[in-house]
Short mmCIF file of C-alpha atoms in Angstrom, two decimals:
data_model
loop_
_atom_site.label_atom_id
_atom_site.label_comp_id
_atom_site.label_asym_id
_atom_site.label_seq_id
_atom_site.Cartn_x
_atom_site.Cartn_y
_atom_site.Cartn_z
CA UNK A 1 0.00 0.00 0.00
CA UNK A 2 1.40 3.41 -1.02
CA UNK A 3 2.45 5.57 2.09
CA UNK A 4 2.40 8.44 -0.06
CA UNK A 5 -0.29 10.36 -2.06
CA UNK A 6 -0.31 8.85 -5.41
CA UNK A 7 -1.47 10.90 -8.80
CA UNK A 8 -3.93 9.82 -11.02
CA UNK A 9 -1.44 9.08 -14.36
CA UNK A 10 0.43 6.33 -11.24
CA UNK A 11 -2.92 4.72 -10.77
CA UNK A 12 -3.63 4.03 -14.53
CA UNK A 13 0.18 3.10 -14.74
CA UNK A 14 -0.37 0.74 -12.52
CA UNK A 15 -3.13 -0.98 -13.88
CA UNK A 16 -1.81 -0.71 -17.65
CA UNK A 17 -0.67 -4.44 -17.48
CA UNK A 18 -4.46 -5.09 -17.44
CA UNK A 19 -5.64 -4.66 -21.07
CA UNK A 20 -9.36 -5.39 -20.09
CA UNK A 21 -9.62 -2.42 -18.05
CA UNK A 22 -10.59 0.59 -19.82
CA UNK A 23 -8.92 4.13 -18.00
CA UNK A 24 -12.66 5.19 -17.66
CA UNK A 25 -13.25 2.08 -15.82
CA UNK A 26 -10.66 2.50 -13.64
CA UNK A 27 -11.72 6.31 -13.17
CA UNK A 28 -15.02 5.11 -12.41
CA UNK A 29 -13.77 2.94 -9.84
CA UNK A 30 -11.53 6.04 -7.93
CA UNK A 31 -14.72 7.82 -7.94
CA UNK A 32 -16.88 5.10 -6.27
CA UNK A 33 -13.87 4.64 -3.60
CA UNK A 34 -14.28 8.96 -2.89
CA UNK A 35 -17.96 8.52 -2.73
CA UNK A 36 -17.36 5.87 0.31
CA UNK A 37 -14.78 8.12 1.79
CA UNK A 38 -12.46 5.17 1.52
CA UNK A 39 -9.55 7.70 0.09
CA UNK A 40 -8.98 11.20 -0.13
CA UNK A 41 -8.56 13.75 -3.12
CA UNK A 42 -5.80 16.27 -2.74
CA UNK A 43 -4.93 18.90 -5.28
CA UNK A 44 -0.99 19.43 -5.36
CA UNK A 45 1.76 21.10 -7.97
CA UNK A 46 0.14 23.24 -10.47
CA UNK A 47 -3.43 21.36 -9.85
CA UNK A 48 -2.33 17.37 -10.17
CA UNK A 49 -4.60 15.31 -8.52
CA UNK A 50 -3.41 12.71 -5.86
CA UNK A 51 -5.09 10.57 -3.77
CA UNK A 52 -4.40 8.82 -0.25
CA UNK A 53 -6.09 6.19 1.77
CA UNK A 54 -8.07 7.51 4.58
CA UNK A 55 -5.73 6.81 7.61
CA UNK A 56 -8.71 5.46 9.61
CA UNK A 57 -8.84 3.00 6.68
CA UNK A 58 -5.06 2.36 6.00
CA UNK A 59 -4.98 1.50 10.44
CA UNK A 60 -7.61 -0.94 9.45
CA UNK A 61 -5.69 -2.20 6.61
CA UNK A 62 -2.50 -2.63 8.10
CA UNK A 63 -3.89 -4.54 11.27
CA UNK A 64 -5.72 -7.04 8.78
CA UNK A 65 -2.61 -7.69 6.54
CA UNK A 66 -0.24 -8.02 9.50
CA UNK A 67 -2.55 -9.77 11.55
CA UNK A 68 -3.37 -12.56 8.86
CA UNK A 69 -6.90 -11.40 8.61
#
């Protein structure tokens, strides 16, 4: 899981090795994650978009992968 906030162009880098997913799916999919407040938009450098995990969410995250579930 990225510590960091991560910019839209990483996010569709990221999922380029899937050739099934359209980028408007996967922009679909950031926008349903905003809608349930499971990660945050930030506007950085000359208006780029990033996005971070809601730390409430990346606590819960981190106990369940350390954890073993």
């Amino acid at each position: 899981m990225a510590t960091e906030p991560v910019s839209t162009q990483y996010l569709l880098a990221q999922f380029s090795s899937y050739p099934n997913r359209a980028s408007s799916e996967i922009k679909t999919s950031i926008n349903n994650l905003l809608q349930r407040s499971l990660i945050e938009k930030n506007s950085q450098d000359m208006g780029e978009v990033f996005f971070t995990v809601d730390p409430v969410i990346k606590n819960y995250l981190n106990k369940r992968l350390y954890q073993g579930g």
